[in-house]
mmCIF file of C-alpha atoms and ligand atoms in Angstrom:
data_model
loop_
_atom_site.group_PDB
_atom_site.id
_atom_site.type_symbol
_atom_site.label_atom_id
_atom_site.label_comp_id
_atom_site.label_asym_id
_atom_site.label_seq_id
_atom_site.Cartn_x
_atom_site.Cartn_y
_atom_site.Cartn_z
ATOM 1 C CA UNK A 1 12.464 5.630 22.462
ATOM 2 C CA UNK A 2 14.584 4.493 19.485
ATOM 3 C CA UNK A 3 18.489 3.859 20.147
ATOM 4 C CA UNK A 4 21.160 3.471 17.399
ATOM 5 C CA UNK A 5 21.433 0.108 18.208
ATOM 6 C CA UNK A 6 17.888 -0.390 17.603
ATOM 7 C CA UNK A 7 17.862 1.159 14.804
ATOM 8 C CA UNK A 8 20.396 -0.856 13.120
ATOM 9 C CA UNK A 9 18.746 -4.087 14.712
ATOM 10 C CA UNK A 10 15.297 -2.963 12.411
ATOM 11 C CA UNK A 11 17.356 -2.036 9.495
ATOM 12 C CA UNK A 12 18.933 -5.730 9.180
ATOM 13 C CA UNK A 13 16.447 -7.684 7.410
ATOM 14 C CA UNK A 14 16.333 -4.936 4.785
ATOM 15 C CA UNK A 15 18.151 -6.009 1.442
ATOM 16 C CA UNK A 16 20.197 -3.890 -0.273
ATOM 17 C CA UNK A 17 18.352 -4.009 -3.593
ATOM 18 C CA UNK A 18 21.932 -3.613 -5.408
ATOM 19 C CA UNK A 19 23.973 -6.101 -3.315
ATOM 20 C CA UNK A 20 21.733 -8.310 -2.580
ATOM 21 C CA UNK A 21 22.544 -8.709 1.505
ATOM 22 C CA UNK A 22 21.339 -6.566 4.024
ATOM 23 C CA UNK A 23 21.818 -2.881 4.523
ATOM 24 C CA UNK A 24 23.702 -3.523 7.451
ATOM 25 C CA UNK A 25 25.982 -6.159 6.745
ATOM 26 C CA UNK A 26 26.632 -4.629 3.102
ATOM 27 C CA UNK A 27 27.923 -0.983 4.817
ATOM 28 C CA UNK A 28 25.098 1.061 2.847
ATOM 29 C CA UNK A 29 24.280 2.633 6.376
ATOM 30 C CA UNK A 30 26.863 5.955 6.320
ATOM 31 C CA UNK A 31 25.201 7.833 8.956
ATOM 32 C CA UNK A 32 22.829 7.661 11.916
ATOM 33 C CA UNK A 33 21.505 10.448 13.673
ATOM 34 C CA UNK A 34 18.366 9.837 16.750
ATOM 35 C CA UNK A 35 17.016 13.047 18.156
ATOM 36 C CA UNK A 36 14.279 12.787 20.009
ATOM 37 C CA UNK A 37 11.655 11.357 17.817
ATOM 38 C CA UNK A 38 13.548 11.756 14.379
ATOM 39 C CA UNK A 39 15.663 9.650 12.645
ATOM 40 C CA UNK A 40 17.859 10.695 9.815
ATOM 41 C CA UNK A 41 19.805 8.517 7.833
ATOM 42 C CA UNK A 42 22.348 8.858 5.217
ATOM 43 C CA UNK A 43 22.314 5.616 3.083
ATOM 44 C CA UNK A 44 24.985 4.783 -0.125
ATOM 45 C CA UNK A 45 23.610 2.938 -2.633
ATOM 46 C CA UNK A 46 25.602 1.949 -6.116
ATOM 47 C CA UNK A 47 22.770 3.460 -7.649
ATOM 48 C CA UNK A 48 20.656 6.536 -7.151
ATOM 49 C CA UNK A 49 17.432 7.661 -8.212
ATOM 50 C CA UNK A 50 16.268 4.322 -9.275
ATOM 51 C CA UNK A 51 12.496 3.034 -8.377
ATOM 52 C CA UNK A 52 14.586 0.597 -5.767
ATOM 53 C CA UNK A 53 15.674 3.208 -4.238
ATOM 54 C CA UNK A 54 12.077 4.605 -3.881
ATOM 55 C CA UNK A 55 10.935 0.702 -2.724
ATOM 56 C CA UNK A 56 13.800 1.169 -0.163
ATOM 57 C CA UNK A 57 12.561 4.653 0.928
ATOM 58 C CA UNK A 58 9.203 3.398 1.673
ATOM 59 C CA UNK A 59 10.326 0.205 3.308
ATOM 60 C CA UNK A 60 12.891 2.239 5.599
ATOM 61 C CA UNK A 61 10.624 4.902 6.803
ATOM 62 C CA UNK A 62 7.785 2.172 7.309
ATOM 63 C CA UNK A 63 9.513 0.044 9.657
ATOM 64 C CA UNK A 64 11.342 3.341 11.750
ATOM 65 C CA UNK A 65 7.506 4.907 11.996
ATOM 66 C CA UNK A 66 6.313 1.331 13.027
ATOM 67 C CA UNK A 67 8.682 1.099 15.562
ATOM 68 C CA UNK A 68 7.884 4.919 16.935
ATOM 69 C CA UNK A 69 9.863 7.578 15.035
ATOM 70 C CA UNK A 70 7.822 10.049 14.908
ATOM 71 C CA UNK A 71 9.844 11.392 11.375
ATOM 72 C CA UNK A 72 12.257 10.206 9.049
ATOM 73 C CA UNK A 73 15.151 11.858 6.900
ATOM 74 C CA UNK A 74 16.742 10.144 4.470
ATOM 75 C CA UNK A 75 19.391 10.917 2.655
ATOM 76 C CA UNK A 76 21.182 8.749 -0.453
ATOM 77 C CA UNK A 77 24.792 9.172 -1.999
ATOM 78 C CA UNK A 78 25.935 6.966 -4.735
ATOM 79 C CA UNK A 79 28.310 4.458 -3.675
ATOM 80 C CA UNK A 80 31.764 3.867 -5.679
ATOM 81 C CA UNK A 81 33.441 1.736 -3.506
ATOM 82 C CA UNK A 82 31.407 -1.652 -4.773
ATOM 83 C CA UNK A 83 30.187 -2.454 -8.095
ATOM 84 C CA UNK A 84 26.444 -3.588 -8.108
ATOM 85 C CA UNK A 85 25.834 -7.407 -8.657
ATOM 86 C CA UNK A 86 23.833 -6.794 -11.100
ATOM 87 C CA UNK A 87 22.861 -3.779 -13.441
ATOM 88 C CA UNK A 88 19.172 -2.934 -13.435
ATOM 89 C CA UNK A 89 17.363 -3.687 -16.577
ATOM 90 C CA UNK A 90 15.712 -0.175 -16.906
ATOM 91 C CA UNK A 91 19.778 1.464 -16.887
ATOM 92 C CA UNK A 92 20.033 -0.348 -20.227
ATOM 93 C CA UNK A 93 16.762 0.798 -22.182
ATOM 94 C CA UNK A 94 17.155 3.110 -24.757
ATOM 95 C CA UNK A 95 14.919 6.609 -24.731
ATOM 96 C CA UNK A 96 12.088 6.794 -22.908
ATOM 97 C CA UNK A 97 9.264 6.340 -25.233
ATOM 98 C CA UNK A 98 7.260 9.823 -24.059
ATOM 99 C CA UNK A 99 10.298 10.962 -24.538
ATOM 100 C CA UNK A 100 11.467 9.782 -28.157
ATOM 101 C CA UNK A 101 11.152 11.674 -31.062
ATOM 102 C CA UNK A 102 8.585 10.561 -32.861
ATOM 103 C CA UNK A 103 6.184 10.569 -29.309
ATOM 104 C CA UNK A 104 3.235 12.465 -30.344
ATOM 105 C CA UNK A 105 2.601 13.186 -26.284
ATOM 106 C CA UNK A 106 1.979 17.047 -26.088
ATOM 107 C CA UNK A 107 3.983 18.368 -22.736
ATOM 108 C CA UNK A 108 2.483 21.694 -20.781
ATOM 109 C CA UNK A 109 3.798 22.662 -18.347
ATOM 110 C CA UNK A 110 2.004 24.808 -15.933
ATOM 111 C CA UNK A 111 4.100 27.806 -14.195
ATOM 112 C CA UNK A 112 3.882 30.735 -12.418
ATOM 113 C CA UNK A 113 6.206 33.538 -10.715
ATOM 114 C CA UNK A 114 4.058 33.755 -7.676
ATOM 115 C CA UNK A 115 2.961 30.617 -5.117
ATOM 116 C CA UNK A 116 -0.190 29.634 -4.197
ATOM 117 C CA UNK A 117 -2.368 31.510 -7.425
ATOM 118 C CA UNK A 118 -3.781 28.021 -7.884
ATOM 119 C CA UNK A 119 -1.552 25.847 -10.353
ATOM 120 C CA UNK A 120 -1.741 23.175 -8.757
ATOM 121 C CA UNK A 121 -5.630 23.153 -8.663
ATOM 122 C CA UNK A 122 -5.403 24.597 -12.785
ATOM 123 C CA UNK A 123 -3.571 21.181 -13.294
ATOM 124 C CA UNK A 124 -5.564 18.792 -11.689
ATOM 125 C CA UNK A 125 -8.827 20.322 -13.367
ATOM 126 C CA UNK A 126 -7.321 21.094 -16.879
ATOM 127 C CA UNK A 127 -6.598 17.102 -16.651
ATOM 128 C CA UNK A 128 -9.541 16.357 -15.578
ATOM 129 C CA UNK A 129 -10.924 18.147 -18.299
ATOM 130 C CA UNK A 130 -8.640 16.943 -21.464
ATOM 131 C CA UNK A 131 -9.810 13.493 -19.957
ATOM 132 C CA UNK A 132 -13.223 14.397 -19.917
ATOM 133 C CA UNK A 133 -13.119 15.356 -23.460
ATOM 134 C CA UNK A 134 -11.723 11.873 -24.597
ATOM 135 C CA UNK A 135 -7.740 12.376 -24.471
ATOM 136 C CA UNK A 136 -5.404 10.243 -22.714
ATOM 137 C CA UNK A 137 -4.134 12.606 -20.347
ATOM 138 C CA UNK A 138 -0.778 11.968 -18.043
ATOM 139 C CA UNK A 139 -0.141 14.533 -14.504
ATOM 140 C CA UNK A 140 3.164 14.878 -13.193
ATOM 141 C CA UNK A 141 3.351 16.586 -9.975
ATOM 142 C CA UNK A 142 6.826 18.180 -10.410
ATOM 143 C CA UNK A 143 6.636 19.856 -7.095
ATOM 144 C CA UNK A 144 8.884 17.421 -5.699
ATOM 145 C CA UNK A 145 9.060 19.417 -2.005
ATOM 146 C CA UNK A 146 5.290 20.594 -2.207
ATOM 147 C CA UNK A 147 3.581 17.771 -3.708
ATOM 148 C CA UNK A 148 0.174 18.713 -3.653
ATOM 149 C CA UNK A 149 -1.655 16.800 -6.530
ATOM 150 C CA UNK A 150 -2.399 13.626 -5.021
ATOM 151 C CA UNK A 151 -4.367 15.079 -1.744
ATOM 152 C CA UNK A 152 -6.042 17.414 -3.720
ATOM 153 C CA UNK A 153 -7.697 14.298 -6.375
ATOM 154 C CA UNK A 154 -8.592 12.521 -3.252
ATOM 155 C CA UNK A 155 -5.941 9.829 -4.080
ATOM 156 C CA UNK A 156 -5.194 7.257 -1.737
ATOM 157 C CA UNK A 157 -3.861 4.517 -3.209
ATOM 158 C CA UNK A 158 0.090 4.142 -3.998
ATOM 159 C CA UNK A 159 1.591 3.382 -7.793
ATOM 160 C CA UNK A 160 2.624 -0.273 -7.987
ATOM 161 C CA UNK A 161 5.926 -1.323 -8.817
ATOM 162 C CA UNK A 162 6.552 -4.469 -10.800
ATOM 163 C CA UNK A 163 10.076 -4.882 -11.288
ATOM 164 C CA UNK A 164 12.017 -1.529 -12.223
ATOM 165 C CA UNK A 165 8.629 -0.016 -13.907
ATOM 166 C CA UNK A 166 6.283 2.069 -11.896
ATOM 167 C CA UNK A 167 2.359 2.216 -12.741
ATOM 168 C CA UNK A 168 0.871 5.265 -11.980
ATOM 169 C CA UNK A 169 -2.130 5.643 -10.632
ATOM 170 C CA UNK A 170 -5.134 6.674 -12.292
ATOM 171 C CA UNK A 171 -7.676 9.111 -10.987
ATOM 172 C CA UNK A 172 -10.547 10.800 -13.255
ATOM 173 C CA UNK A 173 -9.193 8.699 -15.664
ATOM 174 C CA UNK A 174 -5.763 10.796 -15.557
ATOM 175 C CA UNK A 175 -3.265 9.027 -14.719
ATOM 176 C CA UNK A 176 -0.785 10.192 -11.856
ATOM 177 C CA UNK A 177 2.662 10.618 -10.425
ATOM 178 C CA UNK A 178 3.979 12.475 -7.680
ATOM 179 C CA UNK A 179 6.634 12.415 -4.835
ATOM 180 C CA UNK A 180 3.924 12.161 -2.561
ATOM 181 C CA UNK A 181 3.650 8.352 -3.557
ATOM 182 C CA UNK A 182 7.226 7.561 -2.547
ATOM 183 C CA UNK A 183 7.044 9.225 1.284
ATOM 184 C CA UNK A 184 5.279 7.977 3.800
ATOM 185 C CA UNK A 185 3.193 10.500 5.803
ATOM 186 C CA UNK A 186 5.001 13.416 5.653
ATOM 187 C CA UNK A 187 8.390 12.185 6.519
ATOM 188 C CA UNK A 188 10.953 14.875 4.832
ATOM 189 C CA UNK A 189 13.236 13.792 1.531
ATOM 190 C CA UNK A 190 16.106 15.343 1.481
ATOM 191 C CA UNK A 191 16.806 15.819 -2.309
ATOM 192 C CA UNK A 192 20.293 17.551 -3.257
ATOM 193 C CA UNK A 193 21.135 18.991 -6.276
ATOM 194 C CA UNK A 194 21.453 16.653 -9.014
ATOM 195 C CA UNK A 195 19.221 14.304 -7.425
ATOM 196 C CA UNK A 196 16.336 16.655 -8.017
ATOM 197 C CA UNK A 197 16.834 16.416 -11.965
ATOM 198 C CA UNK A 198 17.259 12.783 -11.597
ATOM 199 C CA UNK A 199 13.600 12.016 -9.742
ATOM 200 C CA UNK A 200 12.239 14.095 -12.650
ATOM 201 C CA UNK A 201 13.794 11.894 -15.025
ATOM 202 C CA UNK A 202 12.739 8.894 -13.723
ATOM 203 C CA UNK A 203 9.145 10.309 -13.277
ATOM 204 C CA UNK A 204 9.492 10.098 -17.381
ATOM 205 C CA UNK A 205 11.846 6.739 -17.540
ATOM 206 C CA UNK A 206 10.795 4.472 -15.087
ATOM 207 C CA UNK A 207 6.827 5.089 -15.211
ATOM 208 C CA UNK A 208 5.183 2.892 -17.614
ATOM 209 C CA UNK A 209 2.953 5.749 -19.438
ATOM 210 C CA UNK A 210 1.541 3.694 -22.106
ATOM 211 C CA UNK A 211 0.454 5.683 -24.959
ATOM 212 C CA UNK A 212 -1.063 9.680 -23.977
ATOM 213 C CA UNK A 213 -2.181 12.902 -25.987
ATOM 214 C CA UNK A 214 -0.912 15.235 -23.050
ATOM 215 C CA UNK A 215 0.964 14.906 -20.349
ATOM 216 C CA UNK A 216 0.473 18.231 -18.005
ATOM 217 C CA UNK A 217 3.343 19.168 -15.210
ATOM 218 C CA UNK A 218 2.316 20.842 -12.023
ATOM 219 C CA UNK A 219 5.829 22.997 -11.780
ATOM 220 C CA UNK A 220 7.016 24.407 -8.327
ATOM 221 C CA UNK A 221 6.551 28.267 -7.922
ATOM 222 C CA UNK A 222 8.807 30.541 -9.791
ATOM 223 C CA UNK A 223 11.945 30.121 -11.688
ATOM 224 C CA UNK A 224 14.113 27.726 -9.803
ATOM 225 C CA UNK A 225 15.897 24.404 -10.638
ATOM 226 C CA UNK A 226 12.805 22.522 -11.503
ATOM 227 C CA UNK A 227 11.717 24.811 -13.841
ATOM 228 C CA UNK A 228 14.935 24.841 -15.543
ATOM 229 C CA UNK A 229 15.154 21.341 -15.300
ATOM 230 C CA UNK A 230 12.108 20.722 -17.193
ATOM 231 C CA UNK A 231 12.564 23.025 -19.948
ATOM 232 C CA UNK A 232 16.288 21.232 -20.364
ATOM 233 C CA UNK A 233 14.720 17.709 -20.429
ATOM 234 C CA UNK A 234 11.616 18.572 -22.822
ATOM 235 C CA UNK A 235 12.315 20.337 -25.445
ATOM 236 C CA UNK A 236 9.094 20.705 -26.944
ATOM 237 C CA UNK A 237 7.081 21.513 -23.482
ATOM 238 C CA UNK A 238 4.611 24.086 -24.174
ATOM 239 C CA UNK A 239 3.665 26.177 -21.161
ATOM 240 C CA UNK A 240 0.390 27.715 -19.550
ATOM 241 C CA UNK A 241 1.250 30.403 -17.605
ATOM 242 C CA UNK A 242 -0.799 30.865 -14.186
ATOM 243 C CA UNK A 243 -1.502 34.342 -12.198
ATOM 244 C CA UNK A 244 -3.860 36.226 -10.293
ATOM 245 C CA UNK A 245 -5.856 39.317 -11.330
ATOM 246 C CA UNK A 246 -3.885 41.091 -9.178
ATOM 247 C CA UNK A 247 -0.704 43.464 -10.872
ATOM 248 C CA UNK A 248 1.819 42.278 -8.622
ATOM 249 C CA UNK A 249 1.157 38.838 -9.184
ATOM 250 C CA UNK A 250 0.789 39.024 -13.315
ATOM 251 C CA UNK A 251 3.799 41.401 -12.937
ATOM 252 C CA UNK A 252 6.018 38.409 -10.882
ATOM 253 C CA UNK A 253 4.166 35.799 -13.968
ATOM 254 C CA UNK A 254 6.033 37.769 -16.556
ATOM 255 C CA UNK A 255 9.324 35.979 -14.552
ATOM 256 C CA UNK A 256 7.840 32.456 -16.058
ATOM 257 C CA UNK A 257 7.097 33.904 -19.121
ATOM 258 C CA UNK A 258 10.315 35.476 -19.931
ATOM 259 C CA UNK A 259 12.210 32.141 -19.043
ATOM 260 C CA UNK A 260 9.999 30.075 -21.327
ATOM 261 C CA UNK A 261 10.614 32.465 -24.316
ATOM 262 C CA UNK A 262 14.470 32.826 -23.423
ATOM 263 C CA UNK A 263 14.587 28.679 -24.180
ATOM 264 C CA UNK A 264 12.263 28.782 -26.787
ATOM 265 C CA UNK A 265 9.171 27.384 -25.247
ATOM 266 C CA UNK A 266 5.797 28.486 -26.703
ATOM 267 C CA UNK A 267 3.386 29.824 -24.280
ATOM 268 C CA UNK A 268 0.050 28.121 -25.034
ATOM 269 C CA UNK A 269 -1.429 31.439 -23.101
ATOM 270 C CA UNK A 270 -2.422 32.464 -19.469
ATOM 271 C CA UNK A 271 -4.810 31.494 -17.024
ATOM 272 C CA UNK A 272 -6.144 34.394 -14.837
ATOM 273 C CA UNK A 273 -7.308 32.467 -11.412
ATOM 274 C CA UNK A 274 -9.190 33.724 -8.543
ATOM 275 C CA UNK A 275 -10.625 36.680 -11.498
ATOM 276 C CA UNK A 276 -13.849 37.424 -9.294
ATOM 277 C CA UNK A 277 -16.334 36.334 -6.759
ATOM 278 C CA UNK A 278 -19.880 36.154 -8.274
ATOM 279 C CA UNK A 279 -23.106 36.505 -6.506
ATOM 280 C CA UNK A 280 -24.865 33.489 -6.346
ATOM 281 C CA UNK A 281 -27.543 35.486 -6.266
ATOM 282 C CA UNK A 282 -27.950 39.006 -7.951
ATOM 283 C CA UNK A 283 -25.356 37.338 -10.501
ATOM 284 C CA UNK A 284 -23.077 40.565 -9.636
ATOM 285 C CA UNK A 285 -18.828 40.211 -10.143
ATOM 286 C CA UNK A 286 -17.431 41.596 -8.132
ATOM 287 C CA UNK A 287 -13.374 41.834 -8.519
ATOM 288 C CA UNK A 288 -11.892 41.005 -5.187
ATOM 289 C CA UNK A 289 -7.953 40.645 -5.639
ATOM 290 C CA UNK A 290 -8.264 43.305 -8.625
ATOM 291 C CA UNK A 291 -8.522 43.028 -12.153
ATOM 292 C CA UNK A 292 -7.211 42.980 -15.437
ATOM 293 C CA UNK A 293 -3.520 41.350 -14.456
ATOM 294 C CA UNK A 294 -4.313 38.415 -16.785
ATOM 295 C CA UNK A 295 -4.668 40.281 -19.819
ATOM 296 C CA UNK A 296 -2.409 42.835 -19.282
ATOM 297 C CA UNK A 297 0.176 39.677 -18.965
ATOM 298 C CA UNK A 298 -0.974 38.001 -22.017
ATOM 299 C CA UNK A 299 -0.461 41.398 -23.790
ATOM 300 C CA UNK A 300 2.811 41.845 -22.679
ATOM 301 C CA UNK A 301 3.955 38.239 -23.732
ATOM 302 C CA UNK A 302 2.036 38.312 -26.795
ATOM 303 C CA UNK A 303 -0.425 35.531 -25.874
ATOM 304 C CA UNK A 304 -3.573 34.475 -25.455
ATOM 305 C CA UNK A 305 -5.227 34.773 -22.047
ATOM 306 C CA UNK A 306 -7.050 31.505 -22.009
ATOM 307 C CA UNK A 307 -9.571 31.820 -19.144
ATOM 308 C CA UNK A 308 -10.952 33.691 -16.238
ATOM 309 C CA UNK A 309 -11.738 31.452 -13.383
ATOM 310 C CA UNK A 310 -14.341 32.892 -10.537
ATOM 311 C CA UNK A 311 -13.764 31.957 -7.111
ATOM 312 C CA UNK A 312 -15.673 28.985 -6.122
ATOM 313 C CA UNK A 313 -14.813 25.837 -4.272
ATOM 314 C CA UNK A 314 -16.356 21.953 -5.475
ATOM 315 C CA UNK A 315 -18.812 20.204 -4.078
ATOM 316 C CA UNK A 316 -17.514 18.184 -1.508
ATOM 317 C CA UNK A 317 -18.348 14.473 -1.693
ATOM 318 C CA UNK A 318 -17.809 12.147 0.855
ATOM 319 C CA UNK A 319 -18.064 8.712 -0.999
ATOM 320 C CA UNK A 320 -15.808 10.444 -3.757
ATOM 321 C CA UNK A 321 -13.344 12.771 -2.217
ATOM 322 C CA UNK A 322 -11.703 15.016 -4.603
ATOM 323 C CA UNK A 323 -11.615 18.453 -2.649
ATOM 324 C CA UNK A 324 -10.183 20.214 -5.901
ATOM 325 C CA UNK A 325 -11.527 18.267 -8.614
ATOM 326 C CA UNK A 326 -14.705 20.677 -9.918
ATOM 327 C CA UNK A 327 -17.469 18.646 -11.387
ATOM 328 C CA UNK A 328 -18.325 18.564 -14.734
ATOM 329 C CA UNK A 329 -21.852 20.181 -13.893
ATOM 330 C CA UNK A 330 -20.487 22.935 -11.798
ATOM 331 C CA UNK A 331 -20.051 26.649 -13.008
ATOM 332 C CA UNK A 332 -15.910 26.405 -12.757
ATOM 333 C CA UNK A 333 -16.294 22.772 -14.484
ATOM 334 C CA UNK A 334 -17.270 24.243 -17.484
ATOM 335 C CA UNK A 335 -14.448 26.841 -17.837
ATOM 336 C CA UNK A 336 -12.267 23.869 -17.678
ATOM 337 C CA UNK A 337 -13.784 22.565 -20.028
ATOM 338 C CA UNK A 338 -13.797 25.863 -22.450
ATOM 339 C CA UNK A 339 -9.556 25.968 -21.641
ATOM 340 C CA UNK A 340 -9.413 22.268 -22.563
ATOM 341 C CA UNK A 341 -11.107 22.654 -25.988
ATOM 342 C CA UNK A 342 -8.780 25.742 -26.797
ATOM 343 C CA UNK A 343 -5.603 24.077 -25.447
ATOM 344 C CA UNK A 344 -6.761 21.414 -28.024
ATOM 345 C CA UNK A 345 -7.421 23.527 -30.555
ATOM 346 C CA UNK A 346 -4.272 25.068 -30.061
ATOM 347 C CA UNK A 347 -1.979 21.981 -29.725
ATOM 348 C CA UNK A 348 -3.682 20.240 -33.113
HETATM 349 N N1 ATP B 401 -10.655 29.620 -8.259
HETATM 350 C C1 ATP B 401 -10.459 29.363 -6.973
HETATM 351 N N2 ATP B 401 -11.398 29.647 -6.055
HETATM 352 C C2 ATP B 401 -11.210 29.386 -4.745
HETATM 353 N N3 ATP B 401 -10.094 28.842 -4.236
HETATM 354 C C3 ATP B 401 -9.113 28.527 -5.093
HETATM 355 C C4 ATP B 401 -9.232 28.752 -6.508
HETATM 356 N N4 ATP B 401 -8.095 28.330 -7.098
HETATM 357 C C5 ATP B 401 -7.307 27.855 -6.114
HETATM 358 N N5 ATP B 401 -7.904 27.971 -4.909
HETATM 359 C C6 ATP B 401 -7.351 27.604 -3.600
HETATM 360 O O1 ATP B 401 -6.182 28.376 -3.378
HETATM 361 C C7 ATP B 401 -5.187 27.627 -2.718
HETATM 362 C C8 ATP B 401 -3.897 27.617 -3.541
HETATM 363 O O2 ATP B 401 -4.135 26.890 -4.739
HETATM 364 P P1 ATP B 401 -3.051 25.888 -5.349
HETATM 365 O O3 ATP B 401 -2.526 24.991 -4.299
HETATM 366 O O4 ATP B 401 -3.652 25.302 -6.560
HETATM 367 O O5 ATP B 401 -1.935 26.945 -5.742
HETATM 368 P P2 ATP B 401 -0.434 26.705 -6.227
HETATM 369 O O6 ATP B 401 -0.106 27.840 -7.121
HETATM 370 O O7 ATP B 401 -0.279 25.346 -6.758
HETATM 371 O O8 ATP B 401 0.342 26.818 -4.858
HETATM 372 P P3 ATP B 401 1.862 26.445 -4.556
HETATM 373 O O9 ATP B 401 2.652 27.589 -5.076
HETATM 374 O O10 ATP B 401 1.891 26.330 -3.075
HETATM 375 O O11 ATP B 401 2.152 25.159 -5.287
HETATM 376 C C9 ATP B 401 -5.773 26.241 -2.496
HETATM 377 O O12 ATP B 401 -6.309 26.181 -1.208
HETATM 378 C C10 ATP B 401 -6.885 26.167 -3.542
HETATM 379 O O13 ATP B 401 -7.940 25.312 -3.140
HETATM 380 MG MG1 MG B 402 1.059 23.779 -6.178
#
């Protein structure tokens, strides 16, 4: 059973990457709360958001799970009370370069009114797919509270960090970045306003990119901050617009739509998931969760529906686990790679 004064007795060795002594001594510990197995801490740092603060994270909720909590909150609040020793380097770079201007990254973002119609799984596979066709291809899971992406690629390894730039990792040769990288387990962040805007920033600032065609954004469900957030940071994001066949669900899509056209973001077109089962085999469709929502949406917005995807799950491989990651050979595989070609075709 963890005390307080335990607590503080693991914390000590940590260094406060800004100060340079240990979290303890330096005062960046503001509050301590033990109940039963949890641990939640509130921790001031001189800066927030940065990829130390992430190295911190990790190395905080490590040692209180090593020494038996079963979770761990953390929460961070910028400090004004001491100045940092030293600035970090990446606080002084100018624009991001996916960012700049003159980037010639194409940014879609992938939305929906409704949860769980299967963006995240559009995402991954559209990657997949630009990749297969020969783009460099970026994935930012912006579902900062339901990171999905890297589970579902069957990633296991963790981005490295070499000084303030973070690598991400590559998978089907797209390469990756999520939240899920900078929790352990399933320990809750607690991310509060601002903060939120600020993780998606550095998802773009601190990450060392390199050079990509596309870089596609898994967006949370609906309309909310992140969503807003993203269309306020990137400008030129294009957006693919997710729903079911069903009316309700294309009706509650039209939400995502509307806010892209209100700030001026083109809809590339929709994606109707989940269309209809097919029998493997009389070949028949039939249309389980209804039909037609897709392109009724893409009427009403004026857009192209881009694809229908069937029902169908990928071949699960144990020395390769990807359990959403369709195959290039399988049936769904291929209308990836039809939306990929368009998307291309579109984006020229
Ligand atoms: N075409 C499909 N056929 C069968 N299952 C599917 C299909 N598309 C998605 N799924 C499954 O449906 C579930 C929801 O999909 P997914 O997580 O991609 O949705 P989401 O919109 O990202 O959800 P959330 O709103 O929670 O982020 C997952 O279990 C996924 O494997
Ligand atoms: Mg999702």
């Amino acid at each position: 059973m963890l005390t307080e004064e335990k607590v503080i007795e693991l914390l000590s060795p940590i260094q406060d990457p800004y100060l340079h002594k240990s979290m303890v001594e330096s005062g960046s510990i503001r509050e301590l709360k033990i109940k039963e197995g949890y641990v939640g801490l509130k921790i001031g740092l001189v800066h927030t958001g940065t990829p130390e603060q992430m190295q911190l994270q990790q190395q905080i909720v490590q040692v209180l799970k090593n020494a038996g909590a079963e979770s761990v909150g953390l929460r961070f609040e910028k400090r004004e009370d001491v100045e940092a020793e030293q600035q970090p380097s990446g606080q002084q770079q100018g624009a991001p370069s996916i960012l700049s201007e003159n980037s010639k990254t194409e940014f879609i973002a992938i939305a929906s009114g409704k949860g769980g119609v299967g963006k995240s799984t559009v995402s991954v596979n559209l990657a997949v797919a630009l990749a297969r066709l020969g783009k460099k291809v970026g994935l930012i899971d912006a579902d900062i509270y339901g990171f999905s992406v890297p589970d579902m690629m069957g990633i296991t390894e963790r981005p490295k960090v070499k000084g303030d730039r973070i690598f991400p990792v590559e998978r089907f040769d797209v390469k990756v970045i999520s939240m899920a990288f900078f929790v352990e387990d399933n320990a809750p962040v607690i991310w509060r306003g601002p903060m939120l805007g600020k993780m998606l920033m550095n998802f773009f600032s601190e990450v060392e990119w390199g050079d990509l065609d596309y870089v596609l954004l898994d967006l949370p469900p609906g309309t909310g901050d992140v969503a807003l957030d993203v269309h306020k940071m990137l400008p030129k994001c294009k957006e693919v617009i997710v729903t079911t066949p069903h009316a309700t669900a294309a009706f509650v899509a039209a939400r995502a739509g509307t806010m892209a056209i209100k700030t001026n973001h083109e809809v590339l077109g929709i994606v109707e998931n989940m269309s209809y089962f097919q029998s493997e085999s009389t070949g028949e469709k039939e249309y389980v969760f209804g039909k037609d929502g897709g392109k009724r949406l893409a009427e009403e917005l004026n857009v192209p529906l881009l694809g229908q995807i069937p029902l169908g799950q990928p071949e699960i491989k144990e020395d390769d686990f990807a359990p959403s990651v369709y195959e290039l050979t399988h049936p769904i595989g291929e209308h990836y790679i039809q939306m990929a070609k368009t998307i291309i075709e579109k984006t020229k």
